[in-house]
CSV table of C-alpha atoms and ligand atoms in Angstrom, one decimal:
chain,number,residue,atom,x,y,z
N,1,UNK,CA,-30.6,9.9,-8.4
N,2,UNK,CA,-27.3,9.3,-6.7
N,3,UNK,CA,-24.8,12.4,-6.7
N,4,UNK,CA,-21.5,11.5,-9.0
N,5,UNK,CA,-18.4,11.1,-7.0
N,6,UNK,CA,-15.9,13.7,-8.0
N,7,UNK,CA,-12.0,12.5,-9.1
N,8,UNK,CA,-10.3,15.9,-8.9
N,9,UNK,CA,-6.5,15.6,-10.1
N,10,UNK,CA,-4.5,19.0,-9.8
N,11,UNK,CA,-1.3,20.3,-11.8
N,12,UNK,CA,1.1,18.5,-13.8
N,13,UNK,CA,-1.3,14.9,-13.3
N,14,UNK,CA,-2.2,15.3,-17.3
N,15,UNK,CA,1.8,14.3,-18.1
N,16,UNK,CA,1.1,10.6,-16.2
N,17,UNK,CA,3.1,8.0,-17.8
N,18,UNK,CA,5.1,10.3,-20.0
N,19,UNK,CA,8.0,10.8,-17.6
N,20,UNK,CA,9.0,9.7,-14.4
N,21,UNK,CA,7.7,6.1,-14.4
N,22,UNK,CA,9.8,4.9,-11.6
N,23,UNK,CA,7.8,7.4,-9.7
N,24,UNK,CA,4.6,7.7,-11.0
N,25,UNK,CA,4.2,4.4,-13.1
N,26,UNK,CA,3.2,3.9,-16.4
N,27,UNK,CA,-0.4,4.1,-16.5
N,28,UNK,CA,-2.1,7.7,-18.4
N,29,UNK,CA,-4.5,9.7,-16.1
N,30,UNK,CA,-6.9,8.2,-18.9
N,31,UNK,CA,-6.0,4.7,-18.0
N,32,UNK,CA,-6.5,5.6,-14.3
N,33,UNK,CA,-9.9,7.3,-15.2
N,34,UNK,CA,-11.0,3.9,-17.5
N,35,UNK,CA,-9.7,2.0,-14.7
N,36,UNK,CA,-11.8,3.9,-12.3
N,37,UNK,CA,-15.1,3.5,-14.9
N,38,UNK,CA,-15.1,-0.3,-14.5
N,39,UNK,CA,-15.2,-0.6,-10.7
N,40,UNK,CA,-18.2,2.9,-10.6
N,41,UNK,CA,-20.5,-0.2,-9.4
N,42,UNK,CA,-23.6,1.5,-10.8
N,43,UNK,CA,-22.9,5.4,-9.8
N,44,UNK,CA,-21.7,8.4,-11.5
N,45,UNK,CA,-18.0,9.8,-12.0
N,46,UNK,CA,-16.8,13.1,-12.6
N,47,UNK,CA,-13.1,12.6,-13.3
N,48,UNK,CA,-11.6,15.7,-13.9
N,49,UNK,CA,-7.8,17.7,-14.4
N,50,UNK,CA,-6.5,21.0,-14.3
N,51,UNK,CA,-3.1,23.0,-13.8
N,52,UNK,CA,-5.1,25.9,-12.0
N,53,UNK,CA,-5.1,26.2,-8.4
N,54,UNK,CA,-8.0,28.9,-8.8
N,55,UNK,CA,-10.2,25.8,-10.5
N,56,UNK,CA,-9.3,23.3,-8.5
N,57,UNK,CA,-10.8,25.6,-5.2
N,58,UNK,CA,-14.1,25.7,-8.1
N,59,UNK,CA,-14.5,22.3,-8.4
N,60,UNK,CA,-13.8,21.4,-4.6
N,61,UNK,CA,-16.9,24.0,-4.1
N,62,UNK,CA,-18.8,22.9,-6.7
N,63,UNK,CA,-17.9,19.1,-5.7
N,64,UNK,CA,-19.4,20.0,-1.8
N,65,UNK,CA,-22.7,21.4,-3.1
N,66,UNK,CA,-23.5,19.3,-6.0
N,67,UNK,CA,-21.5,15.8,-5.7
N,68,UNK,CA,-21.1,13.2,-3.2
N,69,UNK,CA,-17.5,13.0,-2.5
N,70,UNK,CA,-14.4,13.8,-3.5
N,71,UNK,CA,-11.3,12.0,-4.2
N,72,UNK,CA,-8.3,14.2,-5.0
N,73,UNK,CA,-5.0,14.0,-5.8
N,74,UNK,CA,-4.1,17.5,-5.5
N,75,UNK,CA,-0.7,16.8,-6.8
N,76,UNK,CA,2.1,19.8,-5.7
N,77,UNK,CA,-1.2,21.6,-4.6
N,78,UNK,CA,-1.1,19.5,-1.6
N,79,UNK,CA,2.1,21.2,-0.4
N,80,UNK,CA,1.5,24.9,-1.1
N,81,UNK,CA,-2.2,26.2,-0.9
N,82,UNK,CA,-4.1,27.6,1.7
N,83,UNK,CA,-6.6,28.1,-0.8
N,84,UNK,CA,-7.4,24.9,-1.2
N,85,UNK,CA,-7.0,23.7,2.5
N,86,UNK,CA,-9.9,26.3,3.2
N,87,UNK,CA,-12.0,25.1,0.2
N,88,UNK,CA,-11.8,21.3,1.6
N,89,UNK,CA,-12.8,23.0,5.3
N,90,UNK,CA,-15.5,24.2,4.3
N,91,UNK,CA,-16.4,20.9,2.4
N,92,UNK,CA,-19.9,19.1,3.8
N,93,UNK,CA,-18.9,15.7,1.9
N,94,UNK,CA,-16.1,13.2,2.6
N,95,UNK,CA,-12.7,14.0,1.1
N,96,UNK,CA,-10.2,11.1,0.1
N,97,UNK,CA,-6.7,12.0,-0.4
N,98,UNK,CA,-4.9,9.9,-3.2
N,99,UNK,CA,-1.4,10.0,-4.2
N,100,UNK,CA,0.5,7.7,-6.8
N,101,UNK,CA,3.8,8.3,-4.2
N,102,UNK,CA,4.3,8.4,-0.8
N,103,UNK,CA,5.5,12.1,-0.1
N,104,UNK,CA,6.4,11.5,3.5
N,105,UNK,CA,9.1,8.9,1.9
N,106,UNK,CA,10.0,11.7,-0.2
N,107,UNK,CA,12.1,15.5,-0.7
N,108,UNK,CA,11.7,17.6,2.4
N,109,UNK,CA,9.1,20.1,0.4
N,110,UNK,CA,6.8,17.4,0.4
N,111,UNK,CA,6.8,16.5,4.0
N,112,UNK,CA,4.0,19.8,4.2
N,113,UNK,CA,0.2,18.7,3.3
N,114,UNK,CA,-2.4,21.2,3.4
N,115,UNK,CA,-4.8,18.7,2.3
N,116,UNK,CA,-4.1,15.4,5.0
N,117,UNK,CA,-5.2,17.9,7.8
N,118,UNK,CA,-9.3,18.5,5.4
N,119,UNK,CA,-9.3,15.0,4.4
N,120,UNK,CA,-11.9,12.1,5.5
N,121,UNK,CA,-8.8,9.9,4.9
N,122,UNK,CA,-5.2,9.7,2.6
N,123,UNK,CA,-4.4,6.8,0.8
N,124,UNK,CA,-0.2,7.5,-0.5
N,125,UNK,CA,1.7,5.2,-2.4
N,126,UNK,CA,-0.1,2.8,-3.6
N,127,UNK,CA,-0.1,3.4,-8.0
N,128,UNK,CA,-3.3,3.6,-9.5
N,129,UNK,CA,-4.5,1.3,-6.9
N,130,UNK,CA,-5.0,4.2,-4.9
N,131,UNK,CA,-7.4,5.5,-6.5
N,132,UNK,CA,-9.1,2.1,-6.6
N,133,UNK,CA,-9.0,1.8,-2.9
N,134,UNK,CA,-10.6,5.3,-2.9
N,135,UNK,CA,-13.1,4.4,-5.3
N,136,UNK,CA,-14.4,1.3,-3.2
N,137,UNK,CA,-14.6,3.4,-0.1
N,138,UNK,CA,-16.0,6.4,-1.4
N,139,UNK,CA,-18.9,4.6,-3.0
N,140,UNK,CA,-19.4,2.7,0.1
N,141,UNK,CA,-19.1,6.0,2.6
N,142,UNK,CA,-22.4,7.3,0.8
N,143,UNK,CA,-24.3,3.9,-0.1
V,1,LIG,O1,2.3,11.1,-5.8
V,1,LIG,C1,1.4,11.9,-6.2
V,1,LIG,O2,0.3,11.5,-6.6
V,1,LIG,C2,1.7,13.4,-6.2
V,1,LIG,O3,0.5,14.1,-5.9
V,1,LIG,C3,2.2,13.8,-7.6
V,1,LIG,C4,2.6,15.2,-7.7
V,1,LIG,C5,3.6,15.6,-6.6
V,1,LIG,O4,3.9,17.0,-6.7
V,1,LIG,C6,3.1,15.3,-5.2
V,1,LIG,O5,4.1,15.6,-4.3
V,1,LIG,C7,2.7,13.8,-5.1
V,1,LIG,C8,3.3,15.5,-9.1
V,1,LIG,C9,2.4,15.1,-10.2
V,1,LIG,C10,3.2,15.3,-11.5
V,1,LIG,O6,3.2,14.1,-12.2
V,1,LIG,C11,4.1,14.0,-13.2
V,1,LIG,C12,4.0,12.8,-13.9
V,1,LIG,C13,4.9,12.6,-15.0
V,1,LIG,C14,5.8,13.5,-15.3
V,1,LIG,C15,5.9,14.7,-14.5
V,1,LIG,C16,5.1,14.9,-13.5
């Protein structure tokens, strides 16, 4: 059987569409993840959330060994750990990058990205589309 493509979404994700909608939209991370369910063409998703750091670095392991890609939005993450850039090093299956925004259009503290540097590919700016787009090409990177 195929290996499930992991959606990892880090800190502060869960509040989507709550606040900040000029930003972030008005779409839940549950709307994303139905969205997400509808397009899975036939494989398996594990669409996941957390505010840890420690976790997210869990999944991205556990991701590389049992899964067979990740998308991640790693949220403010993507700006501060080391941790996690190491993790996605180490990682032996593609990694797409997904934000709602486009940081590099954004506050000077977001213009760092210990992620981009891991990543197969980033995909910023785009909504919920993102994810969609990152969807499409994961399940097409390991048909
Ligand atoms: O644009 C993205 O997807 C981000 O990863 C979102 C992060 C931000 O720190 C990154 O720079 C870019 C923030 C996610 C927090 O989302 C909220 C949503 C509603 C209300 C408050 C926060």
């Amino acid at each position: 059987m195929t290996k499930p493509i992991y959606v990892l979404n880090g800190p502060n994700l869960n509040l989507l569409g709550t606040r900040e909608p000029e930003i972030y939209g008005h779409d839940t991370l549950d709307d994303i993840r139905d969205a997400l369910l509808e397009r899975v063409d036939g494989r398996t998703l594990e669409f996941r959330q957390t505010n840890s750091e420690g976790e997210l670095v869990d999944w991205v392991q556990e991701a590389s060994r049992d899964g067979a890609a990740i998308i991640l939005n790693a949220g403010a993450y993507t700006h501060t750990s080391i941790a996690l850039h190491d993790a996605l090093r180490a990682c032996t299956v593609p990694v797409i990058e997904v934000h709602l925004s486009n940081p590099a259009a954004r506050e000077a503290f977001r213009q760092t990205n210990y992620v981009a540097p891991a990543a197969t590919a980033t995909i910023a700016g785009l909504g919920p589309r993102g994810y969609h787009v990152a969807l499409d090409a994961a399940i097409r990177m390991t048909a």
